[in-house]
Amino acid sequence: PGGGGGLLEGFSIEVTVKGASTIQDFSKILPPGTSVFIAALADTSTTDIAALCARLKRDGMLPVPHIAARAVGSAEALEETVRGYAAAGVEHVLLISGDVKTPLGPFASAVDVCRTGVFERHGIKQVDVAGHPEGSASIPDAAGALREKVEWAEKAGVRMDIVTQVCFDAGTIVEYVASLRGGGIGNAVRVGVAGPVKMSNLVRLAGTLGLGPSSQLIMSQPGLVAQVATLNDPSALLSSLGGSKLGEGSLGEAGVHVYSFGGIELSAAWASGSPP
């Protein structure tokens, strides 16, 4: 991909345990030291995630497991999960509130987990959190919740990057980052970008993942029905971001986080600038 300035340098990428099972060696498809985020899906056990973390470490990657606060059943379960991840070599996690409407345990929000001290106890040095350029239906005061987490990280001495949900509109993304900076939040931002994916899958994902209004820009493309087998190309969005204040660096530290909806190999090849 071209035109994205330096945003793709040091990109991170997201996988599922199931998707990772098709890859024999991550070092063959990703640069050494790539941060690989592991989605915490409802049908994926923390044991399987820990095993994938250990495997990613062996392949020279930096594993970043997701922890969904509302899906954690108890304080003991949280302790056991983070202990298991740390034993697999994890020093970096992504903490989200999660899509569960009614918490399964004592944690109603991500900051509730932060305040337990579990990350400090197990040597976790970086706790990333979600950013919502188009708002969040499950977090009424997303800006206030983010500020609480940032303040916790500053006091705890833990690095915290903001990883945004997928947004297809460069202007909305730039506005969001500018609003963070205007509000005194200077944390690095990783802009969530959908990697190459069949248009038919993108239509389906827009509903199931609750993608924001900008996804309608993709859905309303002329002749979409005829294009369902073609791939969404994120390069145009990246080019727009590269030419913006975000790409020029005047809005602070920023990078790209690739959601591999179309498969890890396709997304890895695109982000690395190699043919799939």
Coordinates of C-alpha atoms in Angstrom, one line a residue:
P1 CA 0.0 0.0 0.0
G2 CA 1.2 3.5 -0.7
G3 CA 0.4 7.0 0.3
G4 CA 0.0 6.4 4.0
G5 CA 3.0 8.3 5.2
G6 CA 4.7 6.4 8.0
L7 CA 1.4 5.2 9.6
L8 CA 1.9 1.6 8.6
E9 CA 5.4 1.4 10.0
G10 CA 5.2 -0.8 13.1
F11 CA 1.6 -1.8 12.3
S12 CA -0.3 -4.2 14.6
I13 CA -2.7 -6.8 13.5
E14 CA -5.6 -8.9 14.9
V15 CA -6.3 -12.6 14.7
T16 CA -8.6 -15.2 16.2
V17 CA -7.5 -18.5 17.6
K18 CA -9.3 -20.2 14.7
G19 CA -7.7 -18.0 12.1
A20 CA -4.2 -18.5 13.6
S21 CA -4.6 -22.3 13.3
T22 CA -4.1 -22.0 9.5
I23 CA -0.7 -20.4 9.9
Q24 CA 2.3 -22.7 10.3
D25 CA 4.8 -20.0 11.1
F26 CA 3.9 -16.3 11.8
S27 CA 7.5 -15.2 11.0
K28 CA 6.9 -16.2 7.4
I29 CA 4.0 -13.6 7.0
L30 CA 4.8 -10.8 9.5
P31 CA 7.8 -8.7 10.3
P32 CA 9.7 -9.7 13.5
G33 CA 8.3 -8.1 16.6
T34 CA 4.8 -7.4 15.2
S35 CA 2.2 -6.9 17.9
V36 CA -0.5 -9.6 17.2
F37 CA -3.7 -9.0 19.0
I38 CA -5.9 -12.0 19.8
A39 CA -9.6 -11.6 19.9
A40 CA -11.5 -12.9 22.9
L41 CA -14.5 -14.5 21.3
A42 CA -17.3 -16.1 23.2
D43 CA -16.3 -19.6 21.9
T44 CA -12.6 -19.2 22.7
S45 CA -11.1 -20.3 26.0
T46 CA -8.4 -18.3 27.8
T47 CA -6.3 -21.6 27.8
D48 CA -6.4 -21.6 24.0
I49 CA -5.5 -17.9 23.9
A50 CA -2.6 -18.5 26.2
A51 CA -1.3 -21.3 24.0
L52 CA -1.5 -19.1 21.0
C53 CA 0.4 -16.3 22.9
A54 CA 3.2 -18.8 23.6
R55 CA 3.3 -19.8 20.0
L56 CA 3.5 -16.2 18.8
K57 CA 6.4 -15.6 21.1
R58 CA 8.2 -18.6 19.7
D59 CA 7.6 -17.2 16.2
G60 CA 9.1 -13.8 17.2
M61 CA 5.9 -11.9 17.6
L62 CA 4.5 -9.9 20.5
P63 CA 1.2 -11.4 21.6
V64 CA -1.5 -9.1 22.8
P65 CA -4.5 -11.0 24.1
H66 CA -7.9 -9.2 24.5
I67 CA -9.6 -9.2 27.9
A68 CA -13.3 -8.3 27.9
A69 CA -14.2 -7.0 31.4
R70 CA -17.9 -7.8 31.4
A71 CA -17.2 -11.4 30.3
V72 CA -15.0 -12.2 33.3
G73 CA -16.9 -14.3 35.8
S74 CA -15.1 -13.5 39.0
A75 CA -12.0 -11.8 40.5
E76 CA -10.4 -15.2 40.8
A77 CA -11.0 -15.9 37.1
L78 CA -9.4 -12.6 36.2
E79 CA -6.4 -13.4 38.3
E80 CA -6.0 -16.8 36.7
T81 CA -6.4 -15.5 33.2
V82 CA -3.8 -12.8 33.6
R83 CA -1.4 -15.1 35.4
G84 CA -1.7 -17.6 32.5
Y85 CA -1.1 -15.0 29.9
A86 CA 2.0 -13.7 31.8
A87 CA 3.3 -17.3 32.1
A88 CA 3.0 -17.4 28.2
G89 CA 5.3 -14.4 28.0
V90 CA 2.6 -11.7 27.7
E91 CA 3.5 -8.1 28.8
H92 CA 0.9 -6.3 26.8
V93 CA -2.9 -6.7 26.7
L94 CA -6.0 -5.0 25.1
L95 CA -8.7 -4.3 27.7
I96 CA -12.2 -3.7 26.5
S97 CA -15.6 -3.6 28.3
G98 CA -17.0 -6.2 26.0
D99 CA -20.4 -6.6 24.2
V100 CA -22.1 -8.5 27.1
K101 CA -24.9 -6.3 28.3
T102 CA -25.2 -7.8 31.7
P103 CA -21.7 -8.4 33.3
L104 CA -21.1 -12.1 34.1
G105 CA -19.1 -11.1 37.2
P106 CA -18.1 -8.1 39.3
F107 CA -16.6 -6.0 36.4
A108 CA -19.1 -3.6 34.7
S109 CA -16.4 -1.7 32.8
A110 CA -12.7 -1.9 31.8
V111 CA -11.6 0.6 34.5
D112 CA -13.1 -1.8 37.1
V113 CA -10.5 -4.4 36.0
C114 CA -7.7 -1.8 36.0
R115 CA -8.3 -0.9 39.6
T116 CA -7.9 -4.5 40.8
G117 CA -4.1 -4.2 40.5
V118 CA -4.0 -7.5 38.5
F119 CA -1.8 -6.1 35.8
E120 CA 0.8 -4.7 38.1
R121 CA 0.9 -8.0 40.1
H122 CA 1.7 -10.0 36.9
G123 CA 4.2 -7.7 35.2
I124 CA 1.9 -6.4 32.4
K125 CA 3.6 -3.3 31.1
Q126 CA 1.1 -2.1 28.6
V127 CA -2.7 -2.1 28.7
D128 CA -4.3 -0.8 25.6
V129 CA -7.9 0.3 25.4
A130 CA -10.6 0.9 22.7
G131 CA -11.3 4.2 21.0
H132 CA -14.6 5.0 19.4
P133 CA -14.4 7.5 16.5
E134 CA -18.1 7.0 15.8
G135 CA -19.2 6.7 19.4
S136 CA -20.3 3.5 21.3
A137 CA -23.8 2.2 21.9
S138 CA -22.6 0.1 24.8
I139 CA -20.7 3.0 26.5
P140 CA -22.9 6.1 26.8
D141 CA -20.0 8.4 28.0
A142 CA -17.2 6.9 26.0
A143 CA -15.0 10.0 26.4
G144 CA -15.4 10.1 30.2
A145 CA -14.7 6.3 30.4
L146 CA -11.5 6.7 28.3
R147 CA -10.3 9.6 30.5
E148 CA -10.7 7.4 33.6
K149 CA -8.6 4.7 32.1
V150 CA -5.9 7.1 31.0
E151 CA -5.7 8.6 34.5
W152 CA -5.4 5.1 35.9
A153 CA -2.5 4.3 33.5
E154 CA -0.6 7.4 34.4
K155 CA -0.8 6.7 38.1
A156 CA 0.1 3.0 37.6
G157 CA 3.0 3.8 35.4
V158 CA 1.6 1.6 32.6
R159 CA 1.7 2.4 29.0
M160 CA -1.7 2.8 27.4
D161 CA -2.3 3.1 23.6
I162 CA -5.8 3.7 22.2
V163 CA -6.8 1.2 19.5
T164 CA -9.8 2.5 17.6
Q165 CA -12.7 0.5 16.2
V166 CA -12.9 0.3 12.4
C167 CA -13.9 3.5 10.7
F168 CA -14.0 4.0 7.0
D169 CA -14.0 7.8 6.9
A170 CA -10.6 9.6 7.2
G171 CA -12.2 12.9 8.3
T172 CA -14.0 11.3 11.2
I173 CA -10.8 9.5 12.3
V174 CA -8.8 12.7 12.2
E175 CA -11.5 14.7 14.0
Y176 CA -11.6 12.0 16.8
V177 CA -7.8 12.1 17.3
A178 CA -7.9 15.9 17.3
S179 CA -10.6 15.9 19.9
L180 CA -8.5 13.6 22.1
R181 CA -5.6 16.0 21.9
G182 CA -7.8 18.9 22.5
G183 CA -9.0 17.2 25.7
G184 CA -5.5 16.7 27.0
I185 CA -5.2 13.0 26.0
G186 CA -1.8 12.5 24.3
N187 CA -1.7 8.7 24.3
A188 CA -0.6 7.0 21.0
V189 CA -3.5 6.1 18.8
R190 CA -3.7 3.0 16.6
V191 CA -6.2 3.6 13.9
G192 CA -8.4 0.5 13.2
V193 CA -8.4 -0.4 9.5
A194 CA -10.3 -3.3 7.9
G195 CA -7.7 -5.3 5.9
P196 CA -8.6 -6.7 2.5
V197 CA -11.9 -8.6 2.8
K198 CA -14.5 -9.7 0.3
M199 CA -17.3 -7.1 -0.1
S200 CA -19.9 -9.8 0.8
N201 CA -18.1 -10.4 4.1
L202 CA -17.9 -6.7 4.8
V203 CA -21.6 -6.3 4.3
R204 CA -22.2 -9.2 6.8
L205 CA -19.7 -7.9 9.3
A206 CA -21.2 -4.3 9.2
G207 CA -24.2 -5.8 11.0
T208 CA -22.7 -8.4 13.3
L209 CA -19.9 -6.2 14.5
G210 CA -22.0 -3.1 14.9
L211 CA -19.7 -1.0 12.6
G212 CA -20.4 2.7 12.7
P213 CA -22.2 5.0 10.1
S214 CA -19.0 5.2 8.0
S215 CA -19.5 1.6 7.0
Q216 CA -22.5 2.9 5.0
L217 CA -20.0 4.6 2.7
I218 CA -18.8 1.2 1.7
M219 CA -22.2 -0.4 1.5
S220 CA -23.5 2.4 -0.8
Q221 CA -20.8 1.9 -3.4
P222 CA -22.3 1.8 -6.9
G223 CA -22.7 -1.7 -8.2
L224 CA -21.9 -3.3 -4.8
V225 CA -24.0 -6.4 -5.6
A226 CA -21.9 -7.1 -8.6
Q227 CA -18.7 -6.6 -6.6
V228 CA -19.5 -9.0 -3.7
A229 CA -16.6 -11.3 -4.7
T230 CA -14.1 -8.4 -4.9
L231 CA -11.9 -7.2 -2.1
N232 CA -12.2 -4.0 -0.1
D233 CA -9.0 -2.1 -0.6
P234 CA -8.0 0.0 2.5
S235 CA -5.2 1.8 0.6
A236 CA -7.4 4.8 -0.3
L237 CA -8.3 5.4 3.3
L238 CA -4.7 5.0 4.3
S239 CA -3.7 7.5 1.6
S240 CA -6.2 10.1 2.9
L241 CA -4.9 9.6 6.5
G242 CA -1.3 9.9 5.3
G243 CA -2.0 13.3 3.8
S244 CA -3.9 14.6 6.9
K245 CA -2.6 16.1 10.1
L246 CA -2.6 12.6 11.5
G247 CA -0.2 11.3 8.9
E248 CA 2.0 14.5 9.1
G249 CA 2.5 13.9 12.8
S250 CA 1.0 17.1 14.1
L251 CA -1.6 15.1 16.1
G252 CA 1.0 13.1 18.1
E253 CA 2.0 9.5 17.9
A254 CA -0.2 7.4 15.6
G255 CA -0.1 4.1 13.8
V256 CA -2.4 1.5 12.2
H257 CA -4.1 -1.6 13.6
V258 CA -5.3 -4.0 11.0
Y259 CA -8.4 -6.1 11.5
S260 CA -8.0 -9.2 9.5
F261 CA -11.6 -9.8 8.6
G262 CA -10.6 -11.4 5.3
G263 CA -7.9 -13.7 6.8
I264 CA -4.6 -13.1 8.4
E265 CA -2.5 -13.9 5.4
L266 CA -4.3 -11.3 3.1
S267 CA -4.1 -8.6 5.7
A268 CA -0.5 -9.3 6.6
A269 CA 0.5 -9.2 3.0
W270 CA -1.3 -5.9 2.4
A271 CA 0.2 -4.3 5.6
S272 CA 3.7 -5.5 4.8
G273 CA 3.5 -4.3 1.2
S274 CA 3.9 -7.8 -0.2
P275 CA 1.6 -9.6 -2.7
P276 CA -0.6 -12.2 -0.9

